[in-house]
JSON list of C-alpha atoms in Angstrom, two decimals:
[
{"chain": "S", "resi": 242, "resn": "UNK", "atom": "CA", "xyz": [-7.43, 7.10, -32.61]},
{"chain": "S", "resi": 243, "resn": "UNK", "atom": "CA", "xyz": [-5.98, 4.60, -30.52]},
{"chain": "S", "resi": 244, "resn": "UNK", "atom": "CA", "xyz": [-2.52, 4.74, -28.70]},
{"chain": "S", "resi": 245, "resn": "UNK", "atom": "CA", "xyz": [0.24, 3.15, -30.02]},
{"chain": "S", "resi": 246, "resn": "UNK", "atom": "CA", "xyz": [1.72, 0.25, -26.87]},
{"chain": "S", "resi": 247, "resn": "UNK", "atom": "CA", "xyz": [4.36, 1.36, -24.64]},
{"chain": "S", "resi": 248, "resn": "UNK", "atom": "CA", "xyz": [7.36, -0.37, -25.51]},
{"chain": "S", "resi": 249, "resn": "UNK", "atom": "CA", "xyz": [8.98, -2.82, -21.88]},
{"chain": "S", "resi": 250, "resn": "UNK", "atom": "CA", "xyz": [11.49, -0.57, -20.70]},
{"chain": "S", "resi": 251, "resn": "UNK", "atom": "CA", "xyz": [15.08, -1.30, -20.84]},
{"chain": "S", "resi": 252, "resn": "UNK", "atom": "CA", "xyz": [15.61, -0.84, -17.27]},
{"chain": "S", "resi": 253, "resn": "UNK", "atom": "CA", "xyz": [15.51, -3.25, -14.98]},
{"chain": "S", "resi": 254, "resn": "UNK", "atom": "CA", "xyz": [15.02, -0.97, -12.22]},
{"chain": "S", "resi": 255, "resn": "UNK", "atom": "CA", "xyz": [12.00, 0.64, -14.31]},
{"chain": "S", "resi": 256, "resn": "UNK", "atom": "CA", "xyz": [10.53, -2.60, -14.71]},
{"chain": "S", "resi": 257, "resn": "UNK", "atom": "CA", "xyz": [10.64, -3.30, -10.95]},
{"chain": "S", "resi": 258, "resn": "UNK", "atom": "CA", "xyz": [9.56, -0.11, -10.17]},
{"chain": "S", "resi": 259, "resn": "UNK", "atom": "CA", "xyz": [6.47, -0.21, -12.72]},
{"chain": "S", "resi": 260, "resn": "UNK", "atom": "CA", "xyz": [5.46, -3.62, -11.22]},
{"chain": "S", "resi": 261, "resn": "UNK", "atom": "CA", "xyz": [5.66, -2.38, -7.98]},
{"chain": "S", "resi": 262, "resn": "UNK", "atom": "CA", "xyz": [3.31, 0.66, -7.99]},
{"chain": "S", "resi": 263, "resn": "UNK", "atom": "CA", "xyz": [1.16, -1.51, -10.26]},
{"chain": "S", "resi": 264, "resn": "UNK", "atom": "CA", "xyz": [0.41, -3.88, -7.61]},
{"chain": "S", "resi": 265, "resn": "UNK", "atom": "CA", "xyz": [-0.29, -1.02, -4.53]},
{"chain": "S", "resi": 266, "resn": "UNK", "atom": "CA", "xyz": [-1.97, 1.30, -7.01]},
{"chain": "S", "resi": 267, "resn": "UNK", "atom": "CA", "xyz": [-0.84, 4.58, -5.81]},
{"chain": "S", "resi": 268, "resn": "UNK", "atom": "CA", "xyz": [2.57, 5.31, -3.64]},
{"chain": "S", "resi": 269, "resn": "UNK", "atom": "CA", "xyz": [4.47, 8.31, -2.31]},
{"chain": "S", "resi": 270, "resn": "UNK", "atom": "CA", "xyz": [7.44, 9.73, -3.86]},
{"chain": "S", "resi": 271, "resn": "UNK", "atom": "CA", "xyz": [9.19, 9.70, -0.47]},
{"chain": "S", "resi": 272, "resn": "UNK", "atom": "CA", "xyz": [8.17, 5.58, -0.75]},
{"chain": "S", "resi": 273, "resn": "UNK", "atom": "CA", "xyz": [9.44, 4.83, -4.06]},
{"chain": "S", "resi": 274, "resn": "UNK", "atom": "CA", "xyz": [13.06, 6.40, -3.19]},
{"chain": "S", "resi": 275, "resn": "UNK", "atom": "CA", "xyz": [13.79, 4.20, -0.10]},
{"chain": "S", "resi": 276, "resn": "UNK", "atom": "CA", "xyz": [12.42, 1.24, -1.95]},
{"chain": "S", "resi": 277, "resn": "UNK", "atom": "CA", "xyz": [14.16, 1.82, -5.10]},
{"chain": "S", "resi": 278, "resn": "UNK", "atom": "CA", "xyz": [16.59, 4.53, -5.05]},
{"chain": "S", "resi": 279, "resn": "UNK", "atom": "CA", "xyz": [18.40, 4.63, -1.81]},
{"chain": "S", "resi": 280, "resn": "UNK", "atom": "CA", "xyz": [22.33, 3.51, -2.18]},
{"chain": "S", "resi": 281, "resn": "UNK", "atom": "CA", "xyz": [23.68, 1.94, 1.10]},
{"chain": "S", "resi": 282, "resn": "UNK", "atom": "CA", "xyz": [25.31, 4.89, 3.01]},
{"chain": "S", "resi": 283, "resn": "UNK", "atom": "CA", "xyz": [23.23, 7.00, 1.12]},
{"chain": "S", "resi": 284, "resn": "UNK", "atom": "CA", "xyz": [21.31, 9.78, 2.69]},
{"chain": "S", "resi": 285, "resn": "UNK", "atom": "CA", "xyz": [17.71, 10.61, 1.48]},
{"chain": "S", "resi": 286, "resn": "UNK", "atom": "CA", "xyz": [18.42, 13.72, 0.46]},
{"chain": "S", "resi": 287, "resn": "UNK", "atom": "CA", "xyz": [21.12, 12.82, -1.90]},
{"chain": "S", "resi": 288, "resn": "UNK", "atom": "CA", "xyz": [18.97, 9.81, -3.53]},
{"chain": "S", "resi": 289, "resn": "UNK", "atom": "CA", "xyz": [15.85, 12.08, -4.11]},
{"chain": "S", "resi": 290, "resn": "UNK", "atom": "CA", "xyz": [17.06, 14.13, -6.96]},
{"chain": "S", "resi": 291, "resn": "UNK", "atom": "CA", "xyz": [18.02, 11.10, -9.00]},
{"chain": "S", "resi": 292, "resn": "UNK", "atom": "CA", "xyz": [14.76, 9.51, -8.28]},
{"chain": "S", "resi": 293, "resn": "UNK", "atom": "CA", "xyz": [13.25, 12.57, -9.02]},
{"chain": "S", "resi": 294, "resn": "UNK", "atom": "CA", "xyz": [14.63, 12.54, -12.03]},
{"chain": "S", "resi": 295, "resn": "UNK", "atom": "CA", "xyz": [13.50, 9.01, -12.61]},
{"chain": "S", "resi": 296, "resn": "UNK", "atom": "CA", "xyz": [10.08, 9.13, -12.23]},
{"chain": "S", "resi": 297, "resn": "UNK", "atom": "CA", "xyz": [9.61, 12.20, -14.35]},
{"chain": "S", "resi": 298, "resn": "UNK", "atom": "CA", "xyz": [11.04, 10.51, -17.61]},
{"chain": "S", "resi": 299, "resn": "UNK", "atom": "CA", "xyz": [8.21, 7.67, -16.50]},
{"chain": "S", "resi": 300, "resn": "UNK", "atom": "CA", "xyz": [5.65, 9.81, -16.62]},
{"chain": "S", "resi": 301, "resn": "UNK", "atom": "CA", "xyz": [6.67, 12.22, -19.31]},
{"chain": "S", "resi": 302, "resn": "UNK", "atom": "CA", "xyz": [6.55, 8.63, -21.48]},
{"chain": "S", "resi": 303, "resn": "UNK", "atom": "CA", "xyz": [3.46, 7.76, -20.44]},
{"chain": "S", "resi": 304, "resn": "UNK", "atom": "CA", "xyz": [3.99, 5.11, -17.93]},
{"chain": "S", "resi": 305, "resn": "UNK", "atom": "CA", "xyz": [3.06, 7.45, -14.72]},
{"chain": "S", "resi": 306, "resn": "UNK", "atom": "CA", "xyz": [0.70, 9.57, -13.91]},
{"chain": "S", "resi": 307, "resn": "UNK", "atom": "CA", "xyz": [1.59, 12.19, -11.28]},
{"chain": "S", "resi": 308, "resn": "UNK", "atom": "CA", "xyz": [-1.00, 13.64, -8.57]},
{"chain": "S", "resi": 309, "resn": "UNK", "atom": "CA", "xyz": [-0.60, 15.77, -5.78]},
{"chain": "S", "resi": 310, "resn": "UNK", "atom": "CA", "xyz": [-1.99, 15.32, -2.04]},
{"chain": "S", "resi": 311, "resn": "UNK", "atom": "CA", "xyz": [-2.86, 17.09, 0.93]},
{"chain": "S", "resi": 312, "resn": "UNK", "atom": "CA", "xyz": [-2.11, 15.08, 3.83]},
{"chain": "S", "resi": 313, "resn": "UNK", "atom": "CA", "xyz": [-2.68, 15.26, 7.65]},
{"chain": "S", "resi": 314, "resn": "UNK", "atom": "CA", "xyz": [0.60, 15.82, 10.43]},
{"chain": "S", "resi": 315, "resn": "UNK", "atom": "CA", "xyz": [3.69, 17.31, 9.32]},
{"chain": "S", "resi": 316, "resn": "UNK", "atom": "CA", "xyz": [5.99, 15.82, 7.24]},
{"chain": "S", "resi": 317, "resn": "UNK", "atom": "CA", "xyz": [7.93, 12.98, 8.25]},
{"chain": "S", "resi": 318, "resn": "UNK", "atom": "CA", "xyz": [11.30, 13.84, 10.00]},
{"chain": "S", "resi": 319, "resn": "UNK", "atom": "CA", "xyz": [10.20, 17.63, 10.63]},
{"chain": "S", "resi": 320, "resn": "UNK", "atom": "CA", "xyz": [11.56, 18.74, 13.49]},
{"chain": "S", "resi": 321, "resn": "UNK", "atom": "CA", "xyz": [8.51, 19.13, 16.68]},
{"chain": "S", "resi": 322, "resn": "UNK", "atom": "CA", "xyz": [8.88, 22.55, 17.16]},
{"chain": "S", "resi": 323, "resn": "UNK", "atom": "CA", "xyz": [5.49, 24.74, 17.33]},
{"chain": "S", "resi": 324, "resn": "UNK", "atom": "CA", "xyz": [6.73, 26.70, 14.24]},
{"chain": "S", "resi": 325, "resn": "UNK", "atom": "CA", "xyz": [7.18, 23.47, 12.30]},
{"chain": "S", "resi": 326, "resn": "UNK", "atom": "CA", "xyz": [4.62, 22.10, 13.25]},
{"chain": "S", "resi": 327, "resn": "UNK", "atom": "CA", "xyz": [2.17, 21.89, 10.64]},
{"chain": "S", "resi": 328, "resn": "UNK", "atom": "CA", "xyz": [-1.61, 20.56, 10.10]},
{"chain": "S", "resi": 329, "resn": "UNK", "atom": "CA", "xyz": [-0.73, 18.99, 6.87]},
{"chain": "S", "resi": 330, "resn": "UNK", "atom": "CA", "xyz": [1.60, 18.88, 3.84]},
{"chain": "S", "resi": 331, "resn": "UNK", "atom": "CA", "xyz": [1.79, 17.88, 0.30]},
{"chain": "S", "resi": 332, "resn": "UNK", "atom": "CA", "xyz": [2.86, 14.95, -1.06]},
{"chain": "S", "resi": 333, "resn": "UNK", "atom": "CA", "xyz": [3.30, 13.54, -4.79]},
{"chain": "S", "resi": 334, "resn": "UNK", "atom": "CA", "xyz": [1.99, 10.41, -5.73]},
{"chain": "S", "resi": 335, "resn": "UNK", "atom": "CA", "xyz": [2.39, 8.24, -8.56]},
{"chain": "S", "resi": 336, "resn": "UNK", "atom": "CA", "xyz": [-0.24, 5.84, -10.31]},
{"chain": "S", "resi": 337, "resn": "UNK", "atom": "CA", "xyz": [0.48, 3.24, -13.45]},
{"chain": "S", "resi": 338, "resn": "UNK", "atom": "CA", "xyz": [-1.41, 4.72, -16.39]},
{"chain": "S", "resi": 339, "resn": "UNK", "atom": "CA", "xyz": [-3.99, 2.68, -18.50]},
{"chain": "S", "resi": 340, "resn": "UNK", "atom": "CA", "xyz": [-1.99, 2.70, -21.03]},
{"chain": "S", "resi": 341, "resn": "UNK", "atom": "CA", "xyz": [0.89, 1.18, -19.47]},
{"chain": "S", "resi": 342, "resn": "UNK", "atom": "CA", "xyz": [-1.58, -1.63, -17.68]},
{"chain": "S", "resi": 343, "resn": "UNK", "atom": "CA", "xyz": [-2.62, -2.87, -21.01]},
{"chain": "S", "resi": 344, "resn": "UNK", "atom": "CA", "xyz": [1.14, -2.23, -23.04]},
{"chain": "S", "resi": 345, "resn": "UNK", "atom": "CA", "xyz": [2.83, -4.41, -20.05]},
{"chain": "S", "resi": 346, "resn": "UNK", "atom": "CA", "xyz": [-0.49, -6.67, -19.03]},
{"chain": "S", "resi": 347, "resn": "UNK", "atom": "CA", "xyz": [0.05, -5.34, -15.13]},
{"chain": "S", "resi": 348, "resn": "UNK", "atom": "CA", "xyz": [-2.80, -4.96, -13.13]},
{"chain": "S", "resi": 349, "resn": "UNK", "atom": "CA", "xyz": [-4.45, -1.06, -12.94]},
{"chain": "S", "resi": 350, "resn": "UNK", "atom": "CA", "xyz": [-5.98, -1.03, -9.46]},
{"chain": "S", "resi": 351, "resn": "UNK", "atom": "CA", "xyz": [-9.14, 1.24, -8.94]},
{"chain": "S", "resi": 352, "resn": "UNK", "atom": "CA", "xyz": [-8.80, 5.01, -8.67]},
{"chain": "S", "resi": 353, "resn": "UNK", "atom": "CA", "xyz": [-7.85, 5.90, -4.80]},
{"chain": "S", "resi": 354, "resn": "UNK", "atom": "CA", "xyz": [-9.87, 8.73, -3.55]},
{"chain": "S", "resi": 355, "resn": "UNK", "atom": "CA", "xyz": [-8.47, 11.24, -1.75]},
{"chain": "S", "resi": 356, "resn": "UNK", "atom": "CA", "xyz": [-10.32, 10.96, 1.85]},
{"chain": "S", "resi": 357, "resn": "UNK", "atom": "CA", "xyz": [-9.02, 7.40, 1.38]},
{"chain": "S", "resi": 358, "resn": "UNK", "atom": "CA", "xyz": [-5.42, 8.12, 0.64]},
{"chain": "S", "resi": 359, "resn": "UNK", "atom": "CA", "xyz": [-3.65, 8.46, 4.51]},
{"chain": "S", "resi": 360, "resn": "UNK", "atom": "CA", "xyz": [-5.10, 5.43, 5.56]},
{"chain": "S", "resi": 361, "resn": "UNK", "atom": "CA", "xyz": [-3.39, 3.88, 1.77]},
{"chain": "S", "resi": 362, "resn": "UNK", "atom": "CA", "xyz": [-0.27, 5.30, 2.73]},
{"chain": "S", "resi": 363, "resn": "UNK", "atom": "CA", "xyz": [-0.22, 3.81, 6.67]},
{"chain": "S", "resi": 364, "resn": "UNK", "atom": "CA", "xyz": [-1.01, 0.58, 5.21]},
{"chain": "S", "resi": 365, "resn": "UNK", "atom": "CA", "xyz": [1.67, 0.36, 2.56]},
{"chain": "S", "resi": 366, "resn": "UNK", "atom": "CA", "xyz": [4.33, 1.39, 5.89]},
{"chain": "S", "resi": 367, "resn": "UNK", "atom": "CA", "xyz": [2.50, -1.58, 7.44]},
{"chain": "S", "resi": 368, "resn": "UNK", "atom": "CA", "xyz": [3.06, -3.97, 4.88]},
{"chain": "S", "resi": 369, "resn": "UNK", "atom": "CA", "xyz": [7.22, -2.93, 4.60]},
{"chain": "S", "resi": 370, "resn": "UNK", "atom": "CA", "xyz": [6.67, -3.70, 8.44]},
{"chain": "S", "resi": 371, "resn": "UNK", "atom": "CA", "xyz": [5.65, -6.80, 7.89]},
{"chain": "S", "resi": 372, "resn": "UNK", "atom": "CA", "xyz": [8.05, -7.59, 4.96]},
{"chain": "S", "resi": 373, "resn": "UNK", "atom": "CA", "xyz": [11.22, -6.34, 7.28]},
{"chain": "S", "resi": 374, "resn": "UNK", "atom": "CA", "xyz": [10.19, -8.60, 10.25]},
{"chain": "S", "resi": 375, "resn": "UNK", "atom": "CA", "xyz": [9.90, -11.47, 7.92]},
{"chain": "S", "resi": 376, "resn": "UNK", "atom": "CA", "xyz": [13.32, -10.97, 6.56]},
{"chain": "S", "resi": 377, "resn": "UNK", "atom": "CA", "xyz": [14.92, -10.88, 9.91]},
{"chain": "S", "resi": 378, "resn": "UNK", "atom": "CA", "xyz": [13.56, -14.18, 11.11]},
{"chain": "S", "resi": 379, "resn": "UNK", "atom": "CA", "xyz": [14.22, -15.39, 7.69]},
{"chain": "S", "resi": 380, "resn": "UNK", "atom": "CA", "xyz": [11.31, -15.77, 5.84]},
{"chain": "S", "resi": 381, "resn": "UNK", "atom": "CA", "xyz": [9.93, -13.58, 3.00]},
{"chain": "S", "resi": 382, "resn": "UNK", "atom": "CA", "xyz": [6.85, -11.73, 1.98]},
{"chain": "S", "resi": 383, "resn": "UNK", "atom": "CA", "xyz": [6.12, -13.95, -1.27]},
{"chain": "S", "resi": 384, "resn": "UNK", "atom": "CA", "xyz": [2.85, -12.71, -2.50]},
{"chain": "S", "resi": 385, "resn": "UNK", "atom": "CA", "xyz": [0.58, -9.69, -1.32]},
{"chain": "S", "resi": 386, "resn": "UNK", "atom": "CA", "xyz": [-2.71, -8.21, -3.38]},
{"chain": "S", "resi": 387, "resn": "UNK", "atom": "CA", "xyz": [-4.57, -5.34, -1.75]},
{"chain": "S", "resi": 388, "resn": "UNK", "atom": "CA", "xyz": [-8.01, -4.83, -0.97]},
{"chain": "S", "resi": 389, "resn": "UNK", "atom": "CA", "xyz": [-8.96, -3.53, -5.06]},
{"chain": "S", "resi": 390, "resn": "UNK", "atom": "CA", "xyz": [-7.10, -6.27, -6.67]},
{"chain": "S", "resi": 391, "resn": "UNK", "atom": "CA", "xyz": [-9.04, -8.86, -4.40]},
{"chain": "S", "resi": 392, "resn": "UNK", "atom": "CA", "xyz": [-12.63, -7.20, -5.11]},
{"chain": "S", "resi": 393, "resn": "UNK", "atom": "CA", "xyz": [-11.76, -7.11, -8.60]},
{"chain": "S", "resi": 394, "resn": "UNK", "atom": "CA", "xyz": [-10.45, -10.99, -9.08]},
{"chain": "S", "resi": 395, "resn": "UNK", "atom": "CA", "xyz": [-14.12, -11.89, -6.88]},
{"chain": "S", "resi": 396, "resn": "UNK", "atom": "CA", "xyz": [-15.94, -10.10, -8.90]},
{"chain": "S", "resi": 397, "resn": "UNK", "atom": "CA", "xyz": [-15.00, -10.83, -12.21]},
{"chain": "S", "resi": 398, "resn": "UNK", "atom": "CA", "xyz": [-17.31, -12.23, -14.10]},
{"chain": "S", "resi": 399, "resn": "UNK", "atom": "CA", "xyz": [-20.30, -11.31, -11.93]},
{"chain": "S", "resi": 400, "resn": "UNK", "atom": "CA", "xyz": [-22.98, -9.04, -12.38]},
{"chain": "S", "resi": 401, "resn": "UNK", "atom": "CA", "xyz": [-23.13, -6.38, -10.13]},
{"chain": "S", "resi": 402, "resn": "UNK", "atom": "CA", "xyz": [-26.78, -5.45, -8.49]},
{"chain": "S", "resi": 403, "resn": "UNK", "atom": "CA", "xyz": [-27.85, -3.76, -5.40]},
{"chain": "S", "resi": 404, "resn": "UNK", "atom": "CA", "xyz": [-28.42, -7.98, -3.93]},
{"chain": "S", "resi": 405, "resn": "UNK", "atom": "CA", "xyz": [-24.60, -8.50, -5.12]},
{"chain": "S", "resi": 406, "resn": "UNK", "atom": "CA", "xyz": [-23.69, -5.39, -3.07]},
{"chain": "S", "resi": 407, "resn": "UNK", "atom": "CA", "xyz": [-25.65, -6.95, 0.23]},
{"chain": "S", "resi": 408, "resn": "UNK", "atom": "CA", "xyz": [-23.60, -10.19, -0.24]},
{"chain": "S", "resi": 409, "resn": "UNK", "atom": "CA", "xyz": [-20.42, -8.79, -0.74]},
{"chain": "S", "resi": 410, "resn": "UNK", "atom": "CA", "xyz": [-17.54, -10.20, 1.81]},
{"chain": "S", "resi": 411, "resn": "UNK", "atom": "CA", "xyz": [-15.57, -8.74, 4.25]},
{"chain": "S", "resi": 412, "resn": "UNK", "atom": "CA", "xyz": [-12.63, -7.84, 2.11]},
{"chain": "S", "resi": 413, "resn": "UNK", "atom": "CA", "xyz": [-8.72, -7.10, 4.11]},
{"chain": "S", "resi": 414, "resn": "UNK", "atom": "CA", "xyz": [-7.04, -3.99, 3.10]},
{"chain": "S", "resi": 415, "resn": "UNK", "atom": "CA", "xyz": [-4.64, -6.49, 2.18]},
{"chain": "S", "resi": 416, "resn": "UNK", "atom": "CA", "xyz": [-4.02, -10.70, 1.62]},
{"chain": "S", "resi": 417, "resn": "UNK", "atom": "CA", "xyz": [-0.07, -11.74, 2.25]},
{"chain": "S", "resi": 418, "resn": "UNK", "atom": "CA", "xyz": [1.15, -14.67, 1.83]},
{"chain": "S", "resi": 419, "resn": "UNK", "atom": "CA", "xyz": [4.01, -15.39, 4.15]},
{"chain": "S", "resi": 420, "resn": "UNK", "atom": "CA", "xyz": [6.98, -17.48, 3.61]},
{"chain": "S", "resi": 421, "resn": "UNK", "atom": "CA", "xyz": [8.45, -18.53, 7.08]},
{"chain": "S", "resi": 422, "resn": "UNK", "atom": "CA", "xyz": [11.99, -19.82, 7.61]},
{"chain": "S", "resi": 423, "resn": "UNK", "atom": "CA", "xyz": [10.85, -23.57, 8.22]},
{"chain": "S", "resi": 424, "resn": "UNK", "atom": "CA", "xyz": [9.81, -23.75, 4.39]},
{"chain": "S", "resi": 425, "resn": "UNK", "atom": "CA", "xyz": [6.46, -23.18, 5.30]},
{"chain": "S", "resi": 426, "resn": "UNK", "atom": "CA", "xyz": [3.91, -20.77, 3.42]},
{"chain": "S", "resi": 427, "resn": "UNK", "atom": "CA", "xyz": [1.00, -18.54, 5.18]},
{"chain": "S", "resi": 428, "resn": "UNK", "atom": "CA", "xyz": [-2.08, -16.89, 4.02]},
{"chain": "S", "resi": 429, "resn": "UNK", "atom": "CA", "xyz": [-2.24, -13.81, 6.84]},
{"chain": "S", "resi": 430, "resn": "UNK", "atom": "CA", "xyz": [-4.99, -10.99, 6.09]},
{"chain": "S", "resi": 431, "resn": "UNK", "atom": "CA", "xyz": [-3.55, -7.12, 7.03]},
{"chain": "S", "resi": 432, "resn": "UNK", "atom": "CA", "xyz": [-5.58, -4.37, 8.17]},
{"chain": "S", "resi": 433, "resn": "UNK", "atom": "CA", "xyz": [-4.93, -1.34, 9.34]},
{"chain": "S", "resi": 434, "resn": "UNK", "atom": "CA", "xyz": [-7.15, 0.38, 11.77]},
{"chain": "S", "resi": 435, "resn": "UNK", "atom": "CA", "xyz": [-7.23, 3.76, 11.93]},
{"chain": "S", "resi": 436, "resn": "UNK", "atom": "CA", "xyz": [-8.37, 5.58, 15.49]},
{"chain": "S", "resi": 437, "resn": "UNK", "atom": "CA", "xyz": [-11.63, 6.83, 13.31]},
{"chain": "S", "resi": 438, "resn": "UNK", "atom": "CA", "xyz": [-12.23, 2.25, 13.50]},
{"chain": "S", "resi": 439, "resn": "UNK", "atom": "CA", "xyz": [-15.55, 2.22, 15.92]},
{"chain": "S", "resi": 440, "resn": "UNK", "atom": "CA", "xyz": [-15.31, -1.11, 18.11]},
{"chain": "S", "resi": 441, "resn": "UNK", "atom": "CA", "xyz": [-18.19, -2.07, 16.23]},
{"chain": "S", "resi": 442, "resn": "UNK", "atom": "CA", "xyz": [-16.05, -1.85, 13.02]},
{"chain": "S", "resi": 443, "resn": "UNK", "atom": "CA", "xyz": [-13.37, -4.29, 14.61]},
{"chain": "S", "resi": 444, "resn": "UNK", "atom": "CA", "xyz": [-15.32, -6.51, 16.05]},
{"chain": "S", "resi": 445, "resn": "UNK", "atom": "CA", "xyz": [-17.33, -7.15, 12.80]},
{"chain": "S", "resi": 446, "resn": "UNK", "atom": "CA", "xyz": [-14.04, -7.62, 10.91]},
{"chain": "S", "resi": 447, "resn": "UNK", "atom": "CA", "xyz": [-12.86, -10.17, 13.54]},
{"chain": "S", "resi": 448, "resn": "UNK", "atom": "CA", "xyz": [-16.43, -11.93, 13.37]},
{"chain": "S", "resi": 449, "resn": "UNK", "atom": "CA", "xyz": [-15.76, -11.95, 9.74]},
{"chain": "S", "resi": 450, "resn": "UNK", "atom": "CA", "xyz": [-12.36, -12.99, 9.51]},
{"chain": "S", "resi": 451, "resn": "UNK", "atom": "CA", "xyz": [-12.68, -15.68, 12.78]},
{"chain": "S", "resi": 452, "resn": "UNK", "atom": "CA", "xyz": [-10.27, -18.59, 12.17]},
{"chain": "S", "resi": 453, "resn": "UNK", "atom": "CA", "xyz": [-7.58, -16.64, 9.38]},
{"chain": "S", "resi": 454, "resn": "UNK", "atom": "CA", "xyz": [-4.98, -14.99, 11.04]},
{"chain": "S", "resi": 455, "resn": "UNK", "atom": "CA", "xyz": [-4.85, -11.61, 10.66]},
{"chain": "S", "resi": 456, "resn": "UNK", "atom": "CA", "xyz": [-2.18, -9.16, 11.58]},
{"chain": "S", "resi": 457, "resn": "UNK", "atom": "CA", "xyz": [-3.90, -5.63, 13.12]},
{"chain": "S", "resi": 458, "resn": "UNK", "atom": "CA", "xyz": [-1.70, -2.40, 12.22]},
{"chain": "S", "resi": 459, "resn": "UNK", "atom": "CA", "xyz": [-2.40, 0.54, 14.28]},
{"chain": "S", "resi": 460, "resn": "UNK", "atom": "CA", "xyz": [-1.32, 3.82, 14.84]},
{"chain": "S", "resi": 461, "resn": "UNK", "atom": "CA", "xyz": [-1.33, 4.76, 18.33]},
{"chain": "S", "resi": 462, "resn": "UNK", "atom": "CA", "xyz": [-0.88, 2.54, 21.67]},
{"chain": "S", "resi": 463, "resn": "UNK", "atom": "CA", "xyz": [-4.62, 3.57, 23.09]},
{"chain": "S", "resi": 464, "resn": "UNK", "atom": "CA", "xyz": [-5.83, 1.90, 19.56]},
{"chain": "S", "resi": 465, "resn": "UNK", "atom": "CA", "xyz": [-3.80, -0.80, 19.88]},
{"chain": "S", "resi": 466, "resn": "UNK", "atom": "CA", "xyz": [-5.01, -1.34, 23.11]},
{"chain": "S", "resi": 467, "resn": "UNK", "atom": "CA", "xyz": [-8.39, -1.62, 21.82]},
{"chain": "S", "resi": 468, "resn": "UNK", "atom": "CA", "xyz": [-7.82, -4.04, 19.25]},
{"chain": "S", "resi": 469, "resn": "UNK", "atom": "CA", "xyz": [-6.47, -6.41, 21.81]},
{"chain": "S", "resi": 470, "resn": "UNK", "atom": "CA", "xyz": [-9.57, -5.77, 23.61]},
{"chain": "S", "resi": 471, "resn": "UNK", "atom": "CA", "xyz": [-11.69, -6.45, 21.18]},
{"chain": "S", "resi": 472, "resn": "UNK", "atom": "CA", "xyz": [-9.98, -9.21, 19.04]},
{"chain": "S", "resi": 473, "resn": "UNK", "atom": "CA", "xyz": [-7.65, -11.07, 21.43]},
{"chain": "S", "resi": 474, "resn": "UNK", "atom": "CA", "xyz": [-4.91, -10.44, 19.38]},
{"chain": "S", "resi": 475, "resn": "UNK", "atom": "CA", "xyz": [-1.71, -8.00, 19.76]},
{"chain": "S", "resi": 476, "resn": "UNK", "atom": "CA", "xyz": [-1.41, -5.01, 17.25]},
{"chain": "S", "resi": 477, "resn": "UNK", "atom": "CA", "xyz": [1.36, -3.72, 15.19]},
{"chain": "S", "resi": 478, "resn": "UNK", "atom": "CA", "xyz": [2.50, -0.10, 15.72]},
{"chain": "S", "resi": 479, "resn": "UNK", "atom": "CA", "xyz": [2.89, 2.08, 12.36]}
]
């Protein structure tokens, strides 16, 4: 029996916040209250509950689906002590369901697996990074599709075989396109490179990538010193 469409929701701020996770496929609750939920003055604390609250009614209607994650470090904003110190914590993330890709025609990214899911998260605080900076010089982040959405749209159409596999590009975790405060537009490739990245792996996607600029996130100095090593080019800390 098939499932009756979602109906749009009413909400504006649903709507935005459907879109959103649509396009980056799976976020952090933690994420989707500073983008969406936080009131100016308004500690973090006081906004969760309400956002809380929020998601839950989206995914008891069948717009969200909820998961939970183990990740590495303690939580954000923990205090450094040895007894809070803590090899990992959970974390609940939110994906747009099937149902609600095909009710509101929004794109359902591919399922994230979990190994894969810290460096997901590092990137997505790279690309609010890169949207801040942009703001203050006044420009604007106009466009971005990550790494899923850009394999999907390449191969669509195509028949996938082992040969297809061999030929496949060098995909960016994600494509931006820029809006600088000249009028001007940009298309700037974002990776993030995590300290597991060998030199071999950055070097390949600098090969690969030679003559698109590309913005290198990074998560420690010593890696950023390596990708400015390797690639000529300075590195952004997340």
């Amino acid at each position: 029996m098939m499932k009756q469409p979602l109906p749009v929701p009413s909400s504006q701020r649903e709507r935005d916040v459907l879109e959103w996770i649509s396009r980056v496929g799976v976020v952090d609750s933690e994420r989707l209250v500073h983008r969406f939920f936080l009131r100016d003055g308004e500690d973090v604390a006081d906004a969760a509950p309400r956002a809380e609250a929020a998601l839950k009614r989206l995914v008891s209607k069948g717009y969200l689906h909820v998961r939970q994650f183990h990740v590495d470090g303690a939580r954000p904003g923990a205090p450094s002590s040895s007894r809070h110190r803590a090899e990992h914590h959970l974390i609940r993330t939110y994906g747009l369901t099937p149902l609600a890709s095909s009710s509101l025609h929004l794109p359902l990214l591919p399922p994230l697996r979990e190994k894969f899911l810290q460096h997901h998260l590092k990137l997505l605080t790279a690309l609010t990074v890169v949207e801040t900076q942009q703001a203050a010089k006044g420009g604007r982040l106009m466009d971005f599709k990550l790494e899923g959405q850009l394999i999907q749209e390449d191969f669509q159409g195509k028949r996938f075989t082992a040969k297809t596999r061999h030929a496949m590009p060098c995909f960016p975790d994600a494509r931006l396109t820029l809006r600088h405060a000249d009028g001007s537009s940009e298309c700037v490739f974002l990776e993030y490179v995590s300290s597991k990245y060998t030199d071999e792996d950055i070097r390949g996607k600098a090969d690969a990538w030679r003559g698109q600029s590309t913005l290198w996130a990074v998560p420690n100095p010593s890696t950023a010193a390596r990708v400015q090593q390797l690639t000529g080019e300075p590195a952004l800390l997340v």
